[in-house]
Amino acid sequence: MLNELKEDLVGIDIRFDEPLKNYTFTKVGGPADYLAFPRNRYELSRIVKFANKKNIPWLVLGNASNLIVRDGGIRGFVILFDKLNSVAINGYTIEAEAGANLIETTKVARFHSLTGFEFAAGIPGSIGGAVFMNAGAYGGEIAHILVSTQVLTPKGDIKTIEAHDMRFGYRRSILQETGDVVISAKFALKPGDYDQIKNEMTRLNHLRALKQPLEYPSCGSVFKRPLGHFAGQLIMEANLKGHRIGGVEVSTKHAGFMVNVAGGTAKDYEDLIADVITKVQANSGVRLEPEVRIIGEHLT
Ligand code: FAD
């Protein structure tokens, strides 16, 4: 099979048995059997068609800033869009490929004095991951500015989904049900004032740096916001700030984050998440639900 893969996918950047901890924000995660970096849609469709033909599982990751890859890694193909990352401006519209960095895209908007993207100035995801998750902060979210997105269906066809068909909710989109993969997305912005946009982005990033442990590897907010509460507050009230399992601890700066302070593993993350859920429920009666996605296999 390996020979067939190498023949059929010749010319495509594919790394074998590649440790994913080198690519994740948490710095944990075992190997991907085949880590692929398509340079264009043609290469992407070749990978997906080959995988489907051979019944090899495949999945797409963005910047891996909102997930934990287990220590046993991921079987089959993991596709990264790092090389599909162009950003184009057309009037007041920005069209970005899925692998474009979200923060860099907000800087392109700023450069062209376009307003509407400031909320995302500090969210460390990719465009694809942000659309999939309906990323948001400080009152803004992807749903407010998305016009449409081009996706690759699980069968390998390309289609366009209009924003009103995306069923956006809090950190939710229809893509989480369909398995469609974002290839590119179009955003409608408005003409604005360069200095005002810049000041707003600086203000939001300052707030973020004050509150979030950006100096350590993490996966952002670990838990969804429970109705009527804040996850970080409940964790703090359960006296769990600084609580550590292995190399991973509840951030002392923001209890909603878990930081990898000492070469932690995915198992440390999972054990800590389970422990925090149990202890917060015992203390407050509220059961926290993870926002972070946990994927891959346990180490055997
Ligand atoms: P990944 O983590 O790589 O993937 C997340 C999910 O998206 C996975 O299921 C993956 O399969 C899927 N996915 C990725 N790319 C695609 C694609 N092209 N098509 C279809 N599915 C895809 N989030 C917020 O919303 N607001 C915040 O303020 C915020 N602050 C953060 C701060 C820190 C320090 C960190 C580490 C994270 C923060 N996050 C925040 C979480 C994260 O940055 C966002 O959820 C982001 O949108 C995830 O994008 P990603 O590319 O990293 O996705």
Short mmCIF file of C-alpha atoms and ligand atoms in Angstrom, two decimals:
data_model
loop_
_atom_site.label_atom_id
_atom_site.label_comp_id
_atom_site.label_asym_id
_atom_site.label_seq_id
_atom_site.Cartn_x
_atom_site.Cartn_y
_atom_site.Cartn_z
CA MET A 1 0.00 0.00 0.00
CA LEU A 2 2.84 2.37 0.88
CA ASN A 3 4.32 1.99 -2.61
CA GLU A 4 0.94 2.70 -4.20
CA LEU A 5 0.56 5.79 -1.99
CA LYS A 6 3.98 7.05 -2.99
CA GLU A 7 3.23 6.43 -6.69
CA ASP A 8 -0.30 7.87 -6.76
CA LEU A 9 0.58 10.91 -4.68
CA VAL A 10 3.98 11.60 -6.17
CA GLY A 11 5.05 15.25 -5.89
CA ILE A 12 2.91 15.97 -2.81
CA ASP A 13 4.65 16.85 0.47
CA ILE A 14 3.75 13.87 2.69
CA ARG A 15 5.61 13.07 5.92
CA PHE A 16 5.41 9.59 7.38
CA ASP A 17 4.90 8.76 11.06
CA GLU A 18 5.26 12.45 11.84
CA PRO A 19 4.89 13.54 15.52
CA LEU A 20 1.94 15.91 15.74
CA LYS A 21 3.19 17.52 18.95
CA ASN A 22 5.44 19.56 16.67
CA TYR A 23 2.31 21.12 15.13
CA THR A 24 -0.14 21.50 18.03
CA PHE A 25 -0.55 24.53 20.30
CA THR A 26 -0.53 22.26 23.36
CA LYS A 27 2.77 20.63 22.27
CA VAL A 28 1.23 17.20 22.84
CA GLY A 29 0.13 14.53 20.36
CA GLY A 30 1.45 11.28 18.90
CA PRO A 31 2.31 10.63 15.26
CA ALA A 32 0.16 10.89 12.14
CA ASP A 33 0.63 7.94 9.78
CA TYR A 34 0.70 10.35 6.82
CA LEU A 35 0.90 14.08 7.35
CA ALA A 36 0.10 15.81 4.04
CA PHE A 37 0.63 19.42 2.97
CA PRO A 38 -1.26 19.97 -0.31
CA ARG A 39 -0.17 23.07 -2.25
CA ASN A 40 -3.42 23.47 -4.16
CA ARG A 41 -6.93 22.04 -4.63
CA TYR A 42 -5.71 19.54 -7.18
CA GLU A 43 -3.27 18.00 -4.69
CA LEU A 44 -5.94 18.07 -2.00
CA SER A 45 -8.45 16.24 -4.18
CA ARG A 46 -5.80 13.65 -5.14
CA ILE A 47 -5.14 12.90 -1.45
CA VAL A 48 -8.84 12.65 -0.59
CA LYS A 49 -9.67 10.49 -3.61
CA PHE A 50 -6.75 8.14 -2.87
CA ALA A 51 -7.73 7.87 0.80
CA ASN A 52 -11.40 7.22 -0.06
CA LYS A 53 -10.46 4.61 -2.69
CA LYS A 54 -8.25 2.77 -0.19
CA ASN A 55 -10.60 3.26 2.77
CA ILE A 56 -7.95 5.16 4.66
CA PRO A 57 -9.36 7.65 7.18
CA TRP A 58 -8.45 11.32 6.68
CA LEU A 59 -9.02 14.54 8.54
CA VAL A 60 -8.04 18.16 8.28
CA LEU A 61 -6.47 20.19 11.06
CA GLY A 62 -5.95 23.93 11.09
CA ASN A 63 -3.50 25.53 13.51
CA ALA A 64 -4.39 22.88 16.12
CA SER A 65 -5.13 25.63 18.64
CA ASN A 66 -8.42 24.20 19.84
CA LEU A 67 -7.74 20.52 20.12
CA ILE A 68 -5.82 17.84 21.93
CA VAL A 69 -4.29 15.03 19.89
CA ARG A 70 -3.96 11.89 22.00
CA ASP A 71 -0.51 10.37 22.60
CA GLY A 72 -1.14 7.37 20.30
CA GLY A 73 -1.56 9.76 17.37
CA ILE A 74 -3.87 9.58 14.36
CA ARG A 75 -4.23 6.73 11.89
CA GLY A 76 -4.48 7.52 8.22
CA PHE A 77 -4.00 10.96 6.68
CA VAL A 78 -3.83 14.21 8.58
CA ILE A 79 -4.06 17.08 6.11
CA LEU A 80 -2.65 20.48 6.98
CA PHE A 81 -3.50 23.52 4.84
CA ASP A 82 -0.37 25.52 5.69
CA LYS A 83 0.43 25.86 1.97
CA LEU A 84 -3.13 26.85 1.00
CA ASN A 85 -2.96 30.24 2.63
CA SER A 86 -3.59 33.09 0.17
CA VAL A 87 -5.59 36.16 1.20
CA ALA A 88 -7.15 38.42 -1.47
CA ILE A 89 -9.05 41.70 -1.22
CA ASN A 90 -11.89 42.57 -3.56
CA GLY A 91 -13.51 45.88 -2.68
CA TYR A 92 -14.78 45.47 0.88
CA THR A 93 -14.57 41.68 0.70
CA ILE A 94 -11.72 39.47 1.88
CA GLU A 95 -11.34 36.01 0.43
CA ALA A 96 -8.94 33.78 2.35
CA GLU A 97 -7.89 30.18 1.87
CA ALA A 98 -8.45 27.80 4.76
CA GLY A 99 -4.80 27.65 5.77
CA ALA A 100 -4.43 31.41 6.09
CA ASN A 101 -3.61 32.46 9.62
CA LEU A 102 -6.58 34.23 11.22
CA ILE A 103 -4.46 36.86 12.97
CA GLU A 104 -2.54 37.62 9.75
CA THR A 105 -5.87 37.94 7.90
CA THR A 106 -7.07 40.56 10.40
CA LYS A 107 -3.84 42.45 9.69
CA VAL A 108 -4.58 42.39 5.96
CA ALA A 109 -8.03 43.85 6.72
CA ARG A 110 -6.38 46.56 8.85
CA PHE A 111 -3.85 47.34 6.11
CA HIS A 112 -6.76 48.04 3.75
CA SER A 113 -8.64 50.04 6.42
CA LEU A 114 -11.47 47.50 6.50
CA THR A 115 -13.37 47.15 9.75
CA GLY A 116 -15.28 44.15 11.16
CA PHE A 117 -12.45 41.68 11.75
CA GLU A 118 -10.92 43.36 14.83
CA PHE A 119 -12.47 40.84 17.24
CA ALA A 120 -10.25 38.08 15.81
CA ALA A 121 -6.96 39.98 16.10
CA GLY A 122 -5.69 37.64 18.83
CA ILE A 123 -7.36 34.29 18.01
CA PRO A 124 -4.54 31.95 17.01
CA GLY A 125 -6.45 29.73 14.56
CA SER A 126 -6.60 29.25 10.82
CA ILE A 127 -9.42 30.55 8.63
CA GLY A 128 -10.72 26.98 8.19
CA GLY A 129 -10.72 26.23 11.91
CA ALA A 130 -12.32 29.60 12.68
CA VAL A 131 -15.22 29.00 10.26
CA PHE A 132 -15.68 25.43 11.50
CA MET A 133 -15.74 26.61 15.16
CA ASN A 134 -17.49 29.96 14.55
CA ALA A 135 -14.61 31.51 16.48
CA GLY A 136 -15.41 34.68 18.35
CA ALA A 137 -14.34 37.10 21.06
CA TYR A 138 -15.29 40.45 22.58
CA GLY A 139 -18.78 40.45 21.03
CA GLY A 140 -17.69 39.53 17.49
CA GLU A 141 -17.78 36.18 15.74
CA ILE A 142 -17.19 34.68 12.31
CA ALA A 143 -20.96 34.39 11.76
CA HIS A 144 -21.24 38.20 11.73
CA ILE A 145 -18.94 38.68 8.73
CA LEU A 146 -18.97 35.46 6.69
CA VAL A 147 -20.55 35.71 3.23
CA SER A 148 -19.93 32.16 2.04
CA THR A 149 -17.44 29.34 2.24
CA GLN A 150 -16.16 26.90 -0.33
CA VAL A 151 -15.95 23.37 1.01
CA LEU A 152 -14.76 19.95 0.04
CA THR A 153 -17.40 17.32 0.82
CA PRO A 154 -16.35 13.99 2.40
CA LYS A 155 -16.78 12.41 -1.08
CA GLY A 156 -14.33 14.87 -2.59
CA ASP A 157 -16.69 17.32 -4.39
CA ILE A 158 -16.36 21.09 -4.09
CA LYS A 159 -19.40 23.26 -3.29
CA THR A 160 -20.25 26.69 -1.89
CA ILE A 161 -22.26 27.16 1.30
CA GLU A 162 -23.86 30.57 1.91
CA ALA A 163 -23.53 32.02 5.42
CA HIS A 164 -27.29 31.74 6.10
CA ASP A 165 -27.05 27.98 5.57
CA MET A 166 -24.16 27.53 8.04
CA ARG A 167 -26.40 27.08 11.13
CA PHE A 168 -23.98 29.07 13.23
CA GLY A 169 -24.33 28.96 17.01
CA TYR A 170 -22.00 29.40 19.95
CA ARG A 171 -18.77 27.76 18.68
CA ARG A 172 -20.92 25.75 16.29
CA SER A 173 -21.44 25.43 12.54
CA ILE A 174 -23.13 22.94 10.26
CA LEU A 175 -19.68 21.67 9.24
CA GLN A 176 -19.45 19.87 12.58
CA GLU A 177 -22.33 17.66 11.36
CA THR A 178 -21.59 17.30 7.65
CA GLY A 179 -17.84 16.71 7.74
CA ASP A 180 -17.37 19.25 4.93
CA VAL A 181 -13.91 20.79 4.89
CA VAL A 182 -13.40 24.53 4.43
CA ILE A 183 -11.16 25.35 1.47
CA SER A 184 -11.74 29.09 1.45
CA ALA A 185 -14.04 31.70 2.95
CA LYS A 186 -15.35 35.10 1.91
CA PHE A 187 -15.92 37.84 4.49
CA ALA A 188 -17.81 41.13 4.07
CA LEU A 189 -16.16 44.05 5.88
CA LYS A 190 -16.84 47.79 5.88
CA PRO A 191 -14.64 50.77 5.10
CA GLY A 192 -13.13 52.11 8.32
CA ASP A 193 -10.42 54.31 9.74
CA TYR A 194 -6.95 52.72 9.84
CA ASP A 195 -5.96 54.26 13.20
CA GLN A 196 -9.26 53.34 14.87
CA ILE A 197 -8.97 49.75 13.64
CA LYS A 198 -5.36 49.56 14.82
CA ASN A 199 -6.19 51.01 18.25
CA GLU A 200 -9.09 48.59 18.71
CA MET A 201 -6.91 45.60 17.82
CA THR A 202 -4.19 46.79 20.20
CA ARG A 203 -6.76 47.29 22.97
CA LEU A 204 -8.24 43.80 22.54
CA ASN A 205 -4.81 42.15 22.39
CA HIS A 206 -3.78 44.01 25.52
CA LEU A 207 -6.89 42.75 27.34
CA ARG A 208 -6.12 39.24 26.12
CA ALA A 209 -2.50 39.35 27.29
CA LEU A 210 -3.61 40.57 30.72
CA LYS A 211 -6.08 37.72 31.18
CA GLN A 212 -4.74 34.74 29.23
CA PRO A 213 -1.59 32.65 29.82
CA LEU A 214 -0.21 33.32 26.32
CA GLU A 215 3.31 32.53 27.54
CA TYR A 216 2.56 28.77 27.79
CA PRO A 217 1.33 26.10 25.35
CA SER A 218 -2.45 25.68 25.73
CA CYS A 219 -5.61 24.95 23.78
CA GLY A 220 -7.51 28.12 24.66
CA SER A 221 -10.64 27.85 26.80
CA VAL A 222 -10.99 24.20 27.72
CA PHE A 223 -14.69 24.31 28.61
CA LYS A 224 -17.83 25.77 27.05
CA ARG A 225 -19.48 28.58 28.96
CA PRO A 226 -22.17 26.92 31.13
CA LEU A 227 -25.54 28.68 31.07
CA GLY A 228 -25.55 31.42 33.69
CA HIS A 229 -21.94 30.83 34.77
CA PHE A 230 -18.31 31.24 33.71
CA ALA A 231 -16.21 28.06 33.59
CA GLY A 232 -13.09 29.84 34.92
CA GLN A 233 -15.02 31.24 37.90
CA LEU A 234 -16.46 27.82 38.82
CA ILE A 235 -12.99 26.24 38.58
CA MET A 236 -11.52 28.97 40.76
CA GLU A 237 -14.30 28.54 43.34
CA ALA A 238 -13.47 24.83 43.49
CA ASN A 239 -9.94 25.89 44.47
CA LEU A 240 -8.37 24.36 41.39
CA LYS A 241 -6.15 27.20 40.14
CA GLY A 242 -2.67 25.72 39.78
CA HIS A 243 -4.00 22.15 40.17
CA ARG A 244 -1.57 19.97 38.23
CA ILE A 245 -1.52 16.43 36.80
CA GLY A 246 1.79 15.40 35.24
CA GLY A 247 3.06 18.36 33.25
CA VAL A 248 -0.31 20.08 32.72
CA GLU A 249 -1.92 22.51 35.16
CA VAL A 250 -4.95 24.73 35.52
CA SER A 251 -3.56 28.15 34.70
CA THR A 252 -2.95 30.36 37.71
CA LYS A 253 -3.67 33.37 35.45
CA HIS A 254 -6.99 32.19 33.99
CA ALA A 255 -8.62 29.07 35.43
CA GLY A 256 -10.46 28.38 32.15
CA PHE A 257 -7.12 27.51 30.52
CA MET A 258 -4.91 24.46 31.04
CA VAL A 259 -1.25 25.02 30.31
CA ASN A 260 1.49 22.58 29.46
CA VAL A 261 4.14 23.77 31.90
CA ALA A 262 6.49 20.79 32.07
CA GLY A 263 6.50 18.46 29.07
CA GLY A 264 2.95 17.22 29.70
CA THR A 265 1.14 14.62 27.62
CA ALA A 266 -2.33 14.33 26.12
CA LYS A 267 -3.12 11.87 28.92
CA ASP A 268 -2.21 14.54 31.49
CA TYR A 269 -4.65 16.89 29.72
CA GLU A 270 -7.44 14.31 29.64
CA ASP A 271 -6.92 13.29 33.28
CA LEU A 272 -6.89 16.92 34.39
CA ILE A 273 -10.04 17.71 32.40
CA ALA A 274 -11.86 14.72 33.95
CA ASP A 275 -10.68 15.65 37.45
CA VAL A 276 -11.76 19.28 37.07
CA ILE A 277 -15.21 18.22 35.78
CA THR A 278 -15.70 15.94 38.81
CA LYS A 279 -14.48 18.48 41.37
CA VAL A 280 -16.41 21.43 39.91
CA GLN A 281 -19.60 19.36 39.83
CA ALA A 282 -19.09 18.34 43.46
CA ASN A 283 -18.50 21.96 44.47
CA SER A 284 -21.15 23.77 42.42
CA GLY A 285 -23.50 21.19 40.96
CA VAL A 286 -22.61 22.42 37.45
CA ARG A 287 -21.23 19.86 34.99
CA LEU A 288 -18.66 21.45 32.70
CA GLU A 289 -18.56 20.40 29.07
CA PRO A 290 -15.29 20.52 27.10
CA GLU A 291 -15.10 23.00 24.22
CA VAL A 292 -11.73 21.64 23.16
CA ARG A 293 -11.90 18.71 20.75
CA ILE A 294 -10.00 15.55 21.73
CA ILE A 295 -8.99 13.32 18.83
CA GLY A 296 -6.76 10.38 17.99
CA GLU A 297 -5.82 7.18 19.79
CA HIS A 298 -4.63 6.45 23.29
CA LEU A 299 -1.08 5.18 23.65
CA THR A 300 -1.16 1.39 23.92
P1 FAD B 1 -7.93 23.37 14.97
O1 FAD B 1 -7.69 23.47 16.44
O2 FAD B 1 -6.82 22.88 14.11
O3 FAD B 1 -9.19 22.47 14.71
C1 FAD B 1 -10.39 22.67 15.44
C2 FAD B 1 -11.46 21.87 14.71
O4 FAD B 1 -11.65 22.50 13.44
C3 FAD B 1 -11.05 20.42 14.44
O5 FAD B 1 -12.17 19.60 14.62
C4 FAD B 1 -10.59 20.45 12.98
O6 FAD B 1 -10.80 19.20 12.33
C5 FAD B 1 -11.51 21.53 12.41
N1 FAD B 1 -10.91 22.18 11.24
C6 FAD B 1 -9.72 22.80 11.15
N2 FAD B 1 -9.52 23.28 9.90
C7 FAD B 1 -10.64 22.95 9.20
C8 FAD B 1 -11.06 23.15 7.86
N3 FAD B 1 -10.30 23.76 6.96
N4 FAD B 1 -12.27 22.67 7.49
C9 FAD B 1 -13.07 22.02 8.36
N5 FAD B 1 -12.71 21.77 9.64
C10 FAD B 1 -11.52 22.24 10.06
N6 FAD B 1 -11.30 30.63 20.14
C11 FAD B 1 -12.28 31.56 20.09
O7 FAD B 1 -13.32 31.32 19.47
N7 FAD B 1 -12.11 32.77 20.70
C12 FAD B 1 -10.98 33.10 21.39
O8 FAD B 1 -10.89 34.21 21.92
C13 FAD B 1 -9.94 32.14 21.45
N8 FAD B 1 -8.79 32.41 22.11
C14 FAD B 1 -7.78 31.48 22.13
C15 FAD B 1 -6.60 31.77 22.81
C16 FAD B 1 -5.57 30.84 22.87
C17 FAD B 1 -4.30 31.16 23.59
C18 FAD B 1 -5.73 29.59 22.21
C19 FAD B 1 -4.62 28.58 22.23
C20 FAD B 1 -6.90 29.29 21.54
C21 FAD B 1 -7.96 30.21 21.51
N9 FAD B 1 -9.15 29.94 20.85
C22 FAD B 1 -10.15 30.88 20.80
C23 FAD B 1 -9.40 28.61 20.24
C24 FAD B 1 -8.99 28.51 18.76
O9 FAD B 1 -7.96 29.42 18.44
C25 FAD B 1 -10.17 28.73 17.83
O10 FAD B 1 -11.22 27.82 18.10
C26 FAD B 1 -9.77 28.56 16.37
O11 FAD B 1 -10.84 28.93 15.55
C27 FAD B 1 -9.37 27.13 16.01
O12 FAD B 1 -8.78 27.16 14.74
P2 FAD B 1 -7.64 26.12 14.32
O13 FAD B 1 -7.28 26.39 12.93
O14 FAD B 1 -6.53 26.15 15.31
O15 FAD B 1 -8.44 24.77 14.43
#
